[in-house]
Amino acid sequence: NAGVTQTPKFQVLKTGQSMTLQCAQDMNHEYMSWYRQDPGMGLRLIHYSVGAGITDQGEVPNGYNVSRSTTEDFPLRLLSAAPSQTSVYFCASTPGNYGYTFGSGTRLTVV
Amino acid sequence: GNSVTQMEGPVTLSEEAFLTINCTYTATGYPSLFWYVQYPGEGLQLLLKATKADDKGSNKGFEATYRKETTSFHLEKGSVQVSDSAVYFCALKNSGYALNFGKGTSLLVTP
């Protein structure tokens, strides 16, 4: 049972490049979410999904897109990377009113 | 809206000292409350949770009691170890599935 798997672990992008951060879970959780972690800011919610085909914006959605075509996968897309998107990104999932399972994170640097 | 406030860190303690990390929250209704721990270079792990007033969550010697009258969920441990050095996040979940995090408190335990 792998839990929540994020890839890649590290990535360096140039300003304006695009990329997709992958997130997959094998626990059949309906709810999945993406957070970014910045020093002194805690974790802030980017986008979330309550099931396949359903997504919504969180606190800091600008510059990011998501889709949820299957229960297992919830990729996060950066369409045109900016230095302000340098951060550590975490994907998380939950079956409902219990604790969340987090992935190990993707450390992204935009230069 | 929902918000979580944690004491500022870093907190530095000697091994076997008593730990308290303060957490207060603002929310309507009856949120669930969580403590997550993040070890260096890793993702967040659920440490403990409480889902209703006066509930006490406990795990690995850590405890926190859901106090609705003071809107608090302070984390305590009677005797910390070097291996407890990490960043601790208080979080709440209200209606829906999104987690609201505090900014995190860094703990360093010295031998």
PDB file of C-alpha atoms in Angstrom:
ATOM      1  CA  ASN A   1       0.000   0.000   0.000  1.00  0.00           C
ATOM      2  CA  ALA A   2       1.922   3.046  -1.285  1.00  0.00           C
ATOM      3  CA  GLY A   3      -0.390   5.780   0.108  1.00  0.00           C
ATOM      4  CA  VAL A   4       0.076   9.107  -1.706  1.00  0.00           C
ATOM      5  CA  THR A   5       2.854   9.203  -4.305  1.00  0.00           C
ATOM      6  CA  GLN A   6       4.188  12.468  -5.690  1.00  0.00           C
ATOM      7  CA  THR A   7       6.569  12.892  -8.591  1.00  0.00           C
ATOM      8  CA  PRO A   8       9.021  14.401  -9.187  1.00  0.00           C
ATOM      9  CA  LYS A   9      10.680  15.046  -5.811  1.00  0.00           C
ATOM     10  CA  PHE A  10      12.725  17.951  -7.130  1.00  0.00           C
ATOM     11  CA  GLN A  11      12.349  20.189 -10.164  1.00  0.00           C
ATOM     12  CA  VAL A  12      14.006  23.327 -11.501  1.00  0.00           C
ATOM     13  CA  LEU A  13      12.129  25.350 -14.100  1.00  0.00           C
ATOM     14  CA  LYS A  14      12.889  28.468 -16.027  1.00  0.00           C
ATOM     15  CA  THR A  15      10.405  31.329 -15.888  1.00  0.00           C
ATOM     16  CA  GLY A  16       7.652  30.751 -18.420  1.00  0.00           C
ATOM     17  CA  GLN A  17       8.066  26.990 -18.674  1.00  0.00           C
ATOM     18  CA  SER A  18       5.174  24.679 -17.975  1.00  0.00           C
ATOM     19  CA  MET A  19       5.088  21.421 -16.076  1.00  0.00           C
ATOM     20  CA  THR A  20       2.813  18.970 -14.305  1.00  0.00           C
ATOM     21  CA  LEU A  21       3.263  17.743 -10.757  1.00  0.00           C
ATOM     22  CA  GLN A  22       1.893  14.235 -10.431  1.00  0.00           C
ATOM     23  CA  CYS A  23      -0.075  12.879  -7.490  1.00  0.00           C
ATOM     24  CA  ALA A  24      -1.534   9.396  -7.180  1.00  0.00           C
ATOM     25  CA  GLN A  25      -3.200   7.576  -4.270  1.00  0.00           C
ATOM     26  CA  ASP A  26      -4.143   3.927  -3.966  1.00  0.00           C
ATOM     27  CA  MET A  27      -6.517   4.176  -0.989  1.00  0.00           C
ATOM     28  CA  ASN A  28      -9.691   4.931  -2.958  1.00  0.00           C
ATOM     29  CA  HIS A  29     -10.039   8.295  -1.223  1.00  0.00           C
ATOM     30  CA  GLU A  30     -12.627  10.616  -2.740  1.00  0.00           C
ATOM     31  CA  TYR A  31     -11.092  13.862  -1.535  1.00  0.00           C
ATOM     32  CA  MET A  32      -7.709  15.066  -2.784  1.00  0.00           C
ATOM     33  CA  SER A  33      -5.993  18.412  -2.456  1.00  0.00           C
ATOM     34  CA  TRP A  34      -2.837  20.350  -3.284  1.00  0.00           C
ATOM     35  CA  TYR A  35      -1.014  22.616  -0.833  1.00  0.00           C
ATOM     36  CA  ARG A  36       2.034  24.756  -1.110  1.00  0.00           C
ATOM     37  CA  GLN A  37       4.388  25.297   1.820  1.00  0.00           C
ATOM     38  CA  ASP A  38       6.389  28.481   2.107  1.00  0.00           C
ATOM     39  CA  PRO A  39       8.617  29.594   5.005  1.00  0.00           C
ATOM     40  CA  GLY A  40       6.611  31.340   7.717  1.00  0.00           C
ATOM     41  CA  MET A  41       3.329  30.770   5.854  1.00  0.00           C
ATOM     42  CA  GLY A  42       2.355  27.263   6.838  1.00  0.00           C
ATOM     43  CA  LEU A  43       0.482  25.290   4.180  1.00  0.00           C
ATOM     44  CA  ARG A  44      -1.973  27.002   1.876  1.00  0.00           C
ATOM     45  CA  LEU A  45      -4.610  25.238  -0.181  1.00  0.00           C
ATOM     46  CA  ILE A  46      -4.261  25.606  -3.954  1.00  0.00           C
ATOM     47  CA  HIS A  47      -6.998  23.367  -5.409  1.00  0.00           C
ATOM     48  CA  TYR A  48      -9.053  20.456  -4.228  1.00  0.00           C
ATOM     49  CA  SER A  49     -11.325  17.758  -5.576  1.00  0.00           C
ATOM     50  CA  VAL A  50     -14.214  15.934  -3.900  1.00  0.00           C
ATOM     51  CA  GLY A  51     -14.352  13.205  -6.518  1.00  0.00           C
ATOM     52  CA  ALA A  52     -13.611  12.311 -10.113  1.00  0.00           C
ATOM     53  CA  GLY A  53     -14.693  15.118 -12.429  1.00  0.00           C
ATOM     54  CA  ILE A  54     -15.132  17.660  -9.614  1.00  0.00           C
ATOM     55  CA  THR A  55     -12.524  20.287  -8.739  1.00  0.00           C
ATOM     56  CA  ASP A  56     -12.579  23.654  -7.002  1.00  0.00           C
ATOM     57  CA  GLN A  57     -10.260  26.475  -6.041  1.00  0.00           C
ATOM     58  CA  GLY A  58      -8.622  26.904  -2.686  1.00  0.00           C
ATOM     59  CA  GLU A  59      -6.928  29.894  -1.100  1.00  0.00           C
ATOM     60  CA  VAL A  60      -4.153  30.458  -3.687  1.00  0.00           C
ATOM     61  CA  PRO A  61      -5.284  29.038  -7.077  1.00  0.00           C
ATOM     62  CA  ASN A  62      -3.830  31.620  -9.474  1.00  0.00           C
ATOM     63  CA  GLY A  63      -1.275  30.189 -11.896  1.00  0.00           C
ATOM     64  CA  TYR A  64      -2.336  26.579 -11.325  1.00  0.00           C
ATOM     65  CA  ASN A  65      -4.754  24.222 -13.038  1.00  0.00           C
ATOM     66  CA  VAL A  66      -6.014  20.814 -11.944  1.00  0.00           C
ATOM     67  CA  SER A  67      -8.156  18.010 -13.302  1.00  0.00           C
ATOM     68  CA  ARG A  68      -9.502  14.781 -11.807  1.00  0.00           C
ATOM     69  CA  SER A  69     -10.292  12.199 -14.446  1.00  0.00           C
ATOM     70  CA  THR A  70      -9.901   9.226 -12.082  1.00  0.00           C
ATOM     71  CA  THR A  71     -10.233   8.676  -8.341  1.00  0.00           C
ATOM     72  CA  GLU A  72      -6.529   7.832  -8.111  1.00  0.00           C
ATOM     73  CA  ASP A  73      -4.860  10.752  -9.897  1.00  0.00           C
ATOM     74  CA  PHE A  74      -4.879  14.492  -9.241  1.00  0.00           C
ATOM     75  CA  PRO A  75      -2.195  16.306 -11.278  1.00  0.00           C
ATOM     76  CA  LEU A  76      -1.298  19.961 -10.720  1.00  0.00           C
ATOM     77  CA  ARG A  77      -0.314  21.994 -13.771  1.00  0.00           C
ATOM     78  CA  LEU A  78       1.766  25.134 -13.879  1.00  0.00           C
ATOM     79  CA  LEU A  79       1.034  26.761 -17.221  1.00  0.00           C
ATOM     80  CA  SER A  80       3.720  29.459 -17.152  1.00  0.00           C
ATOM     81  CA  ALA A  81       6.026  29.182 -14.161  1.00  0.00           C
ATOM     82  CA  ALA A  82       6.967  32.290 -12.192  1.00  0.00           C
ATOM     83  CA  PRO A  83       9.590  32.746  -9.443  1.00  0.00           C
ATOM     84  CA  SER A  84       6.735  33.319  -6.972  1.00  0.00           C
ATOM     85  CA  GLN A  85       5.798  29.666  -7.496  1.00  0.00           C
ATOM     86  CA  THR A  86       9.063  28.483  -5.977  1.00  0.00           C
ATOM     87  CA  SER A  87       7.805  26.368  -3.088  1.00  0.00           C
ATOM     88  CA  VAL A  88       7.332  22.879  -1.734  1.00  0.00           C
ATOM     89  CA  TYR A  89       4.122  21.296  -2.983  1.00  0.00           C
ATOM     90  CA  PHE A  90       2.193  18.633  -1.109  1.00  0.00           C
ATOM     91  CA  CYS A  91      -0.651  16.480  -2.282  1.00  0.00           C
ATOM     92  CA  ALA A  92      -3.015  15.000   0.305  1.00  0.00           C
ATOM     93  CA  SER A  93      -6.027  12.715   0.355  1.00  0.00           C
ATOM     94  CA  THR A  94      -8.705  11.672   2.842  1.00  0.00           C
ATOM     95  CA  PRO A  95     -11.724   9.389   2.812  1.00  0.00           C
ATOM     96  CA  GLY A  96     -13.753  11.934   4.780  1.00  0.00           C
ATOM     97  CA  ASN A  97     -13.804  12.923   8.426  1.00  0.00           C
ATOM     98  CA  TYR A  98     -10.440  11.508   9.309  1.00  0.00           C
ATOM     99  CA  GLY A  99      -6.856  12.562   9.107  1.00  0.00           C
ATOM    100  CA  TYR A 100      -5.248  13.249   5.812  1.00  0.00           C
ATOM    101  CA  THR A 101      -2.459  11.271   4.183  1.00  0.00           C
ATOM    102  CA  PHE A 102       0.213  13.479   2.659  1.00  0.00           C
ATOM    103  CA  GLY A 103       2.705  12.746  -0.068  1.00  0.00           C
ATOM    104  CA  SER A 104       6.405  13.378   0.511  1.00  0.00           C
ATOM    105  CA  GLY A 105       6.351  16.611  -1.471  1.00  0.00           C
ATOM    106  CA  THR A 106       7.824  18.181  -4.612  1.00  0.00           C
ATOM    107  CA  ARG A 107      10.415  20.892  -4.157  1.00  0.00           C
ATOM    108  CA  LEU A 108      10.084  23.304  -7.084  1.00  0.00           C
ATOM    109  CA  THR A 109      12.486  26.101  -7.921  1.00  0.00           C
ATOM    110  CA  VAL A 110      11.663  28.610 -10.656  1.00  0.00           C
ATOM    111  CA  VAL A 111      14.623  30.656 -11.894  1.00  0.00           C
TER     112      VAL A 111
ATOM    113  CA  GLY B   1     -13.713  32.375   8.184  1.00  0.00           C
ATOM    114  CA  ASN B   2     -11.554  29.650   9.649  1.00  0.00           C
ATOM    115  CA  SER B   3      -8.084  30.342  10.985  1.00  0.00           C
ATOM    116  CA  VAL B   4      -5.461  28.770  13.228  1.00  0.00           C
ATOM    117  CA  THR B   5      -2.866  30.598  15.291  1.00  0.00           C
ATOM    118  CA  GLN B   6       0.185  28.834  16.709  1.00  0.00           C
ATOM    119  CA  MET B   7       2.909  30.085  18.960  1.00  0.00           C
ATOM    120  CA  GLU B   8       5.955  31.331  17.109  1.00  0.00           C
ATOM    121  CA  GLY B   9       9.066  29.216  17.106  1.00  0.00           C
ATOM    122  CA  PRO B  10      11.662  28.027  17.159  1.00  0.00           C
ATOM    123  CA  VAL B  11      11.290  26.278  20.480  1.00  0.00           C
ATOM    124  CA  THR B  12      14.476  24.815  21.926  1.00  0.00           C
ATOM    125  CA  LEU B  13      14.282  22.347  24.813  1.00  0.00           C
ATOM    126  CA  SER B  14      16.616  19.998  26.588  1.00  0.00           C
ATOM    127  CA  GLU B  15      15.889  16.288  26.430  1.00  0.00           C
ATOM    128  CA  GLU B  16      13.269  15.175  29.008  1.00  0.00           C
ATOM    129  CA  ALA B  17      11.829  18.688  29.327  1.00  0.00           C
ATOM    130  CA  PHE B  18       8.081  19.357  29.236  1.00  0.00           C
ATOM    131  CA  LEU B  19       6.669  20.610  25.952  1.00  0.00           C
ATOM    132  CA  THR B  20       3.698  22.860  25.294  1.00  0.00           C
ATOM    133  CA  ILE B  21       2.908  24.303  21.879  1.00  0.00           C
ATOM    134  CA  ASN B  22      -0.075  26.633  21.971  1.00  0.00           C
ATOM    135  CA  CYS B  23      -2.761  26.553  19.300  1.00  0.00           C
ATOM    136  CA  THR B  24      -5.954  28.589  19.142  1.00  0.00           C
ATOM    137  CA  TYR B  25      -8.532  28.652  16.407  1.00  0.00           C
ATOM    138  CA  THR B  26     -11.366  30.679  14.950  1.00  0.00           C
ATOM    139  CA  ALA B  27     -14.213  28.823  13.302  1.00  0.00           C
ATOM    140  CA  THR B  28     -17.958  28.653  13.132  1.00  0.00           C
ATOM    141  CA  GLY B  29     -19.693  25.489  14.131  1.00  0.00           C
ATOM    142  CA  TYR B  30     -17.816  22.451  15.370  1.00  0.00           C
ATOM    143  CA  PRO B  31     -14.539  21.861  13.553  1.00  0.00           C
ATOM    144  CA  SER B  32     -12.289  18.835  13.866  1.00  0.00           C
ATOM    145  CA  LEU B  33      -8.797  19.649  15.118  1.00  0.00           C
ATOM    146  CA  PHE B  34      -5.476  18.053  14.224  1.00  0.00           C
ATOM    147  CA  TRP B  35      -1.788  18.133  14.988  1.00  0.00           C
ATOM    148  CA  TYR B  36       0.579  17.185  12.191  1.00  0.00           C
ATOM    149  CA  VAL B  37       4.328  16.677  12.444  1.00  0.00           C
ATOM    150  CA  GLN B  38       6.904  17.210   9.716  1.00  0.00           C
ATOM    151  CA  TYR B  39      10.360  15.708  10.117  1.00  0.00           C
ATOM    152  CA  PRO B  40      13.204  17.239   8.102  1.00  0.00           C
ATOM    153  CA  GLY B  41      12.870  16.541   4.389  1.00  0.00           C
ATOM    154  CA  GLU B  42       9.600  14.663   4.760  1.00  0.00           C
ATOM    155  CA  GLY B  43       5.893  15.223   4.278  1.00  0.00           C
ATOM    156  CA  LEU B  44       3.371  15.811   7.029  1.00  0.00           C
ATOM    157  CA  GLN B  45       2.219  12.977   9.247  1.00  0.00           C
ATOM    158  CA  LEU B  46      -0.906  12.998  11.354  1.00  0.00           C
ATOM    159  CA  LEU B  47       0.116  13.039  15.011  1.00  0.00           C
ATOM    160  CA  LEU B  48      -3.274  13.191  16.715  1.00  0.00           C
ATOM    161  CA  LYS B  49      -6.801  14.475  16.276  1.00  0.00           C
ATOM    162  CA  ALA B  50      -9.986  15.381  18.128  1.00  0.00           C
ATOM    163  CA  THR B  51     -13.391  15.674  16.565  1.00  0.00           C
ATOM    164  CA  LYS B  52     -15.540  17.202  19.313  1.00  0.00           C
ATOM    165  CA  ALA B  53     -15.310  19.357  22.406  1.00  0.00           C
ATOM    166  CA  ASP B  54     -13.471  17.831  25.417  1.00  0.00           C
ATOM    167  CA  ASP B  55     -12.022  15.050  23.270  1.00  0.00           C
ATOM    168  CA  LYS B  56      -8.374  14.279  24.007  1.00  0.00           C
ATOM    169  CA  GLY B  57      -6.181  13.116  21.165  1.00  0.00           C
ATOM    170  CA  SER B  58      -3.013  11.236  22.048  1.00  0.00           C
ATOM    171  CA  ASN B  59      -0.176   9.485  20.262  1.00  0.00           C
ATOM    172  CA  LYS B  60       3.507   8.724  20.945  1.00  0.00           C
ATOM    173  CA  GLY B  61       3.323  10.496  24.321  1.00  0.00           C
ATOM    174  CA  PHE B  62       1.813  13.660  22.840  1.00  0.00           C
ATOM    175  CA  GLU B  63      -1.606  14.880  23.976  1.00  0.00           C
ATOM    176  CA  ALA B  64      -4.002  17.671  23.074  1.00  0.00           C
ATOM    177  CA  THR B  65      -7.482  18.440  24.411  1.00  0.00           C
ATOM    178  CA  TYR B  66     -10.190  20.137  22.366  1.00  0.00           C
ATOM    179  CA  ARG B  67     -11.291  23.110  24.495  1.00  0.00           C
ATOM    180  CA  LYS B  68     -14.258  24.813  22.909  1.00  0.00           C
ATOM    181  CA  GLU B  69     -14.628  27.379  25.708  1.00  0.00           C
ATOM    182  CA  THR B  70     -11.131  28.725  25.025  1.00  0.00           C
ATOM    183  CA  THR B  71     -11.036  27.695  21.329  1.00  0.00           C
ATOM    184  CA  SER B  72      -7.723  25.975  21.947  1.00  0.00           C
ATOM    185  CA  PHE B  73      -5.962  22.706  21.141  1.00  0.00           C
ATOM    186  CA  HIS B  74      -2.575  22.939  22.837  1.00  0.00           C
ATOM    187  CA  LEU B  75      -0.037  20.176  22.211  1.00  0.00           C
ATOM    188  CA  GLU B  76       1.797  18.739  25.236  1.00  0.00           C
ATOM    189  CA  LYS B  77       4.380  16.090  25.967  1.00  0.00           C
ATOM    190  CA  GLY B  78       5.755  15.300  29.367  1.00  0.00           C
ATOM    191  CA  SER B  79       9.308  14.367  28.373  1.00  0.00           C
ATOM    192  CA  VAL B  80      10.652  15.208  24.937  1.00  0.00           C
ATOM    193  CA  GLN B  81      13.361  13.286  23.121  1.00  0.00           C
ATOM    194  CA  VAL B  82      15.891  14.364  20.528  1.00  0.00           C
ATOM    195  CA  SER B  83      13.881  12.377  17.976  1.00  0.00           C
ATOM    196  CA  ASP B  84      10.913  14.736  18.552  1.00  0.00           C
ATOM    197  CA  SER B  85      12.780  17.538  16.792  1.00  0.00           C
ATOM    198  CA  ALA B  86      10.494  18.537  13.934  1.00  0.00           C
ATOM    199  CA  VAL B  87       7.986  21.143  12.804  1.00  0.00           C
ATOM    200  CA  TYR B  88       4.516  20.836  14.331  1.00  0.00           C
ATOM    201  CA  PHE B  89       1.386  22.131  12.618  1.00  0.00           C
ATOM    202  CA  CYS B  90      -1.993  22.697  14.176  1.00  0.00           C
ATOM    203  CA  ALA B  91      -4.912  22.427  11.737  1.00  0.00           C
ATOM    204  CA  LEU B  92      -8.681  22.473  11.652  1.00  0.00           C
ATOM    205  CA  LYS B  93     -11.302  21.051   9.337  1.00  0.00           C
ATOM    206  CA  ASN B  94     -14.735  22.569   9.314  1.00  0.00           C
ATOM    207  CA  SER B  95     -17.608  21.788   6.993  1.00  0.00           C
ATOM    208  CA  GLY B  96     -16.252  20.398   3.760  1.00  0.00           C
ATOM    209  CA  TYR B  97     -12.845  18.794   3.484  1.00  0.00           C
ATOM    210  CA  ALA B  98     -10.252  21.566   3.363  1.00  0.00           C
ATOM    211  CA  LEU B  99      -7.684  21.822   6.148  1.00  0.00           C
ATOM    212  CA  ASN B 100      -6.714  25.221   7.556  1.00  0.00           C
ATOM    213  CA  PHE B 101      -3.153  25.157   8.916  1.00  0.00           C
ATOM    214  CA  GLY B 102      -1.282  27.257  11.386  1.00  0.00           C
ATOM    215  CA  LYS B 103       2.143  28.513  10.321  1.00  0.00           C
ATOM    216  CA  GLY B 104       3.983  25.747  12.138  1.00  0.00           C
ATOM    217  CA  THR B 105       6.234  25.650  15.190  1.00  0.00           C
ATOM    218  CA  SER B 106       9.771  24.371  14.890  1.00  0.00           C
ATOM    219  CA  LEU B 107      10.980  22.284  17.848  1.00  0.00           C
ATOM    220  CA  LEU B 108      14.625  21.491  18.518  1.00  0.00           C
ATOM    221  CA  VAL B 109      15.457  19.109  21.352  1.00  0.00           C
ATOM    222  CA  THR B 110      19.072  19.044  22.476  1.00  0.00           C
ATOM    223  CA  PRO B 111      20.795  16.168  24.330  1.00  0.00           C
TER     224      PRO B 111
END
